[in-house]
C-alpha atoms as a PDB file:
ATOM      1  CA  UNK A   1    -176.430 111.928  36.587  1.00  0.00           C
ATOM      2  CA  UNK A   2    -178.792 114.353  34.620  1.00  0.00           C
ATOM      3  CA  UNK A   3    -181.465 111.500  33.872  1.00  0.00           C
ATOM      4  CA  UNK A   4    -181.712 110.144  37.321  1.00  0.00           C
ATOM      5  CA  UNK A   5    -180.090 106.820  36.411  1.00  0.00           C
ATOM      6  CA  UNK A   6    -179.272 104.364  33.257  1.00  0.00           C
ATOM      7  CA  UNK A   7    -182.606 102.400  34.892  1.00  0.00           C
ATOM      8  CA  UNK A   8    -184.643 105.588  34.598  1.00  0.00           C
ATOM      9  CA  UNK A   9    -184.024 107.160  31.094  1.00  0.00           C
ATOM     10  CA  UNK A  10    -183.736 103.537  29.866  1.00  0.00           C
ATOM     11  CA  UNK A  11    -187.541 102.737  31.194  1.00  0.00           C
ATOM     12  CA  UNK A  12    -188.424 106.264  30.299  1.00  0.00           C
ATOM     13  CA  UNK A  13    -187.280 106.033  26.629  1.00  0.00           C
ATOM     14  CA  UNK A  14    -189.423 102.477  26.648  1.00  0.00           C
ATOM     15  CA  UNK A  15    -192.374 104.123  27.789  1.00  0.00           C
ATOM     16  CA  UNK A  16    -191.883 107.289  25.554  1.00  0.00           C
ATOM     17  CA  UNK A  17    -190.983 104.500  22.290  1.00  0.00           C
ATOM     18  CA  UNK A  18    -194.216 102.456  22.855  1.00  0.00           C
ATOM     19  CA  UNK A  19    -196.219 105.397  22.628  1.00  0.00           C
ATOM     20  CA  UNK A  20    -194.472 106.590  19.367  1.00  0.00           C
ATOM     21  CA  UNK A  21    -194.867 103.058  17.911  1.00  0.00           C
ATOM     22  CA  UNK A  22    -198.351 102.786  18.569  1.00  0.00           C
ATOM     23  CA  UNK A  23    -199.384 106.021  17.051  1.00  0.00           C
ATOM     24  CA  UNK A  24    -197.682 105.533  14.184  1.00  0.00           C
ATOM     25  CA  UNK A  25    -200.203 104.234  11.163  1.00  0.00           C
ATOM     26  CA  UNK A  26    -197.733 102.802   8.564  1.00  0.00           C
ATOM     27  CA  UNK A  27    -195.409 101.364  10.891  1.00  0.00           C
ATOM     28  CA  UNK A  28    -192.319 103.290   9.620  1.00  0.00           C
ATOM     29  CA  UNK A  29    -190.119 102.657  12.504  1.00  0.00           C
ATOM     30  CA  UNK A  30    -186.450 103.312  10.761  1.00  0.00           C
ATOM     31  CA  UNK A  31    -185.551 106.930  12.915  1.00  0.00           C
ATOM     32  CA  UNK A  32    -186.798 104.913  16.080  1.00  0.00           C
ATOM     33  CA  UNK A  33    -184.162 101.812  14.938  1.00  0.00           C
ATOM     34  CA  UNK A  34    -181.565 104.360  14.426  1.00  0.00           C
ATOM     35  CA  UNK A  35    -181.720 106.309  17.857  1.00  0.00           C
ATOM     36  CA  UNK A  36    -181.913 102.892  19.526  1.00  0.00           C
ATOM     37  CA  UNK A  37    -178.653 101.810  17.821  1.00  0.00           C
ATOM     38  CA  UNK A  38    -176.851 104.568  19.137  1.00  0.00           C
ATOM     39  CA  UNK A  39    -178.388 104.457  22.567  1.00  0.00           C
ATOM     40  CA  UNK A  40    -177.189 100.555  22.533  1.00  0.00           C
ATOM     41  CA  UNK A  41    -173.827 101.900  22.368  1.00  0.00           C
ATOM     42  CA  UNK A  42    -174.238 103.959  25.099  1.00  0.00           C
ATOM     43  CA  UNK A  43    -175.777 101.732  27.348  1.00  0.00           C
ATOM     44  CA  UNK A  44    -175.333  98.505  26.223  1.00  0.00           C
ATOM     45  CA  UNK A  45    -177.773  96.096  24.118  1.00  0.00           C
ATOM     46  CA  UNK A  46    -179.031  94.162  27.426  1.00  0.00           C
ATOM     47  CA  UNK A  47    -180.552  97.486  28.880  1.00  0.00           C
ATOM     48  CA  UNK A  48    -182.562  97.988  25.908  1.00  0.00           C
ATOM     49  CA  UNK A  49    -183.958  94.676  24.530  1.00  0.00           C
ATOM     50  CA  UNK A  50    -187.360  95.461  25.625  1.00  0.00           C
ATOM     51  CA  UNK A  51    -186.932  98.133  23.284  1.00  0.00           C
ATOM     52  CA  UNK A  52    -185.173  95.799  20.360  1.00  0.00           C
ATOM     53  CA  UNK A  53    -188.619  93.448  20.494  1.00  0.00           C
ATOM     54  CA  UNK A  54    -190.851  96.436  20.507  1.00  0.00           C
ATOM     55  CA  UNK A  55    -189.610  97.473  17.278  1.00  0.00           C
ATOM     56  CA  UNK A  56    -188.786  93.958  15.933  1.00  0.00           C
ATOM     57  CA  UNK A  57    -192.578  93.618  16.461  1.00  0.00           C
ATOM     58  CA  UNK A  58    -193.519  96.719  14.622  1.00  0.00           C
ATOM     59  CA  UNK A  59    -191.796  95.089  11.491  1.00  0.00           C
ATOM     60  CA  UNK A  60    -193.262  91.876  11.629  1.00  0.00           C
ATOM     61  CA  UNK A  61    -196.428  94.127  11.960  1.00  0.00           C
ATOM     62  CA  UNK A  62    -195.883  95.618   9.045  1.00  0.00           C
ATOM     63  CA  UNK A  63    -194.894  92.672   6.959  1.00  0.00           C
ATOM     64  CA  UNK A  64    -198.446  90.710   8.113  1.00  0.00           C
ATOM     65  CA  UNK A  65    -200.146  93.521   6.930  1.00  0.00           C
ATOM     66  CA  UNK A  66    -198.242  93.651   3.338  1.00  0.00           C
ATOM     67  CA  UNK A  67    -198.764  90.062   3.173  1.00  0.00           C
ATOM     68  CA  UNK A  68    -202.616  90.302   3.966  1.00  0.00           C
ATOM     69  CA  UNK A  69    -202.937  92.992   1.522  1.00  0.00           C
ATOM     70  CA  UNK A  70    -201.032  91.563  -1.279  1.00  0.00           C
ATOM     71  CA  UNK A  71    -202.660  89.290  -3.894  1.00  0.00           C
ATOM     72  CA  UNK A  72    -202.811  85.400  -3.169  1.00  0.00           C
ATOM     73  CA  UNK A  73    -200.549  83.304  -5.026  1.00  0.00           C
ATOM     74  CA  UNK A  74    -202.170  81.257  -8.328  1.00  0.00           C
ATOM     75  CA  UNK A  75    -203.598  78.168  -7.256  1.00  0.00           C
ATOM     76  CA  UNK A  76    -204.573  78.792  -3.720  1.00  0.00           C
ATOM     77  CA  UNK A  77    -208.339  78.782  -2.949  1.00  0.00           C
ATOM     78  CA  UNK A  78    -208.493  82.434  -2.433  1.00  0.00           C
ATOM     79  CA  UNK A  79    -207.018  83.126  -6.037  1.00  0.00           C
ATOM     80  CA  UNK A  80    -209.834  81.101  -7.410  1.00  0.00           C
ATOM     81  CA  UNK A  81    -212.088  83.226  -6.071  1.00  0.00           C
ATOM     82  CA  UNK A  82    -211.030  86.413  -8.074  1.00  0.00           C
ATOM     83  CA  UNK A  83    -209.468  89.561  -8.337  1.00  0.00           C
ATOM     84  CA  UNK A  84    -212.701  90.845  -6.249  1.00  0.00           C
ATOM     85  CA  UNK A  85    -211.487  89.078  -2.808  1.00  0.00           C
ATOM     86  CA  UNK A  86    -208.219  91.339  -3.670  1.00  0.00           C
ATOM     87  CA  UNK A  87    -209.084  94.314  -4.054  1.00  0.00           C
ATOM     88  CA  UNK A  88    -211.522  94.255  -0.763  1.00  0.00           C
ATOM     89  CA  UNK A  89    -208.700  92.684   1.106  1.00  0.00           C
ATOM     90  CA  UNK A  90    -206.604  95.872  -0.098  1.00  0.00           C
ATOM     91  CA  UNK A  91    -209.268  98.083   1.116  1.00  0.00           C
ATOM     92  CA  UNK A  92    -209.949  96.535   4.648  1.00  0.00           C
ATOM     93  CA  UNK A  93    -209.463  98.914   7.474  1.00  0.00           C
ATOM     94  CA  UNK A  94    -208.147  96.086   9.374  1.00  0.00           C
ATOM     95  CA  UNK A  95    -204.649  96.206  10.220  1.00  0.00           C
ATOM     96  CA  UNK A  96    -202.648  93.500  12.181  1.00  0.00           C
ATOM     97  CA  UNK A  97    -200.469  94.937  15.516  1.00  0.00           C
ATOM     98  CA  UNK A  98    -198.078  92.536  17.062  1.00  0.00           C
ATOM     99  CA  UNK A  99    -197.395  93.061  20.742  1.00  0.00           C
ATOM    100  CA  UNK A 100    -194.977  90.549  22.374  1.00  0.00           C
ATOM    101  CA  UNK A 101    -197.065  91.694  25.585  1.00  0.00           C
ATOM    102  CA  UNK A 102    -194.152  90.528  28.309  1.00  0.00           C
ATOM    103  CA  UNK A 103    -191.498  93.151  26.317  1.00  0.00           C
ATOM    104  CA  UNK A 104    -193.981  96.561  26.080  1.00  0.00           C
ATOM    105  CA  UNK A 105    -195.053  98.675  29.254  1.00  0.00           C
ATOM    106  CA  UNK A 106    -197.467  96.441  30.497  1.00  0.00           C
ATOM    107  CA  UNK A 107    -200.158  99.568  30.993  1.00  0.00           C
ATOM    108  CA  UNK A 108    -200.372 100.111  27.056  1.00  0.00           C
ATOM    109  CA  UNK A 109    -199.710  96.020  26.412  1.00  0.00           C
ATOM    110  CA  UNK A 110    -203.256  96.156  28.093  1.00  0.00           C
ATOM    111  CA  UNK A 111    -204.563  99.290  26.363  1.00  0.00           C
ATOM    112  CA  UNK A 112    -203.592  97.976  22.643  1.00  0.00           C
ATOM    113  CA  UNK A 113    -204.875  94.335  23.552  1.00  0.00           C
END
């Protein structure tokens, strides 16, 4: 065929999806979940469940990092400590990535570790 194989393009959309996943900053991920819906159909879902995890763990990325950012419930001990603890935690540069390291290329698995 024209892309060398359903192995090939398969392992050369992962490779090419990891990278776009990685450089993307607010883990907006819904195009990427849509093209690999209609690839599924095309090649079926057990060809591309590398894929399914990679973006699976984008979300759950993205919903840590809500949850980090968001302010504590009333009665915990960070509460207590004021609206100041909030509003630093809102500004931290730190941002959670979750890699399910056995499911990405294992060269940028090691890069993003």
């Amino acid at each position: 065929g024209i892309y060398g194989g359903k192995e090939l393009f398969v392992n050369e959309y992962r490779l090419m999806l990891a990278d776009k996943l990685l450089q993307k900053s607010n883990y907006d991920a819904e195009r990427e979940t849509l093209a690999l819906e209609l690839l599924k159909n095309k090649f079926g879902e057990t060809h591309l469940h590398d894929c399914e995890v990679m973006l699976r763990d984008v979300n759950d990325s993205r919903r840590v990092n809500a949850n980090v950012k968001t302010r504590p419930a009333e009665g915990t001990p960070l509460a207590k400590k004021g609206l100041q603890t909030t509003e630093m935690l809102k500004e931290s540069p730190v941002q959670a990535l979750i890699l399910s390291r056995l499911f990405w290329p294992k060269d940028i698995a090691k890069s993003a570790a």
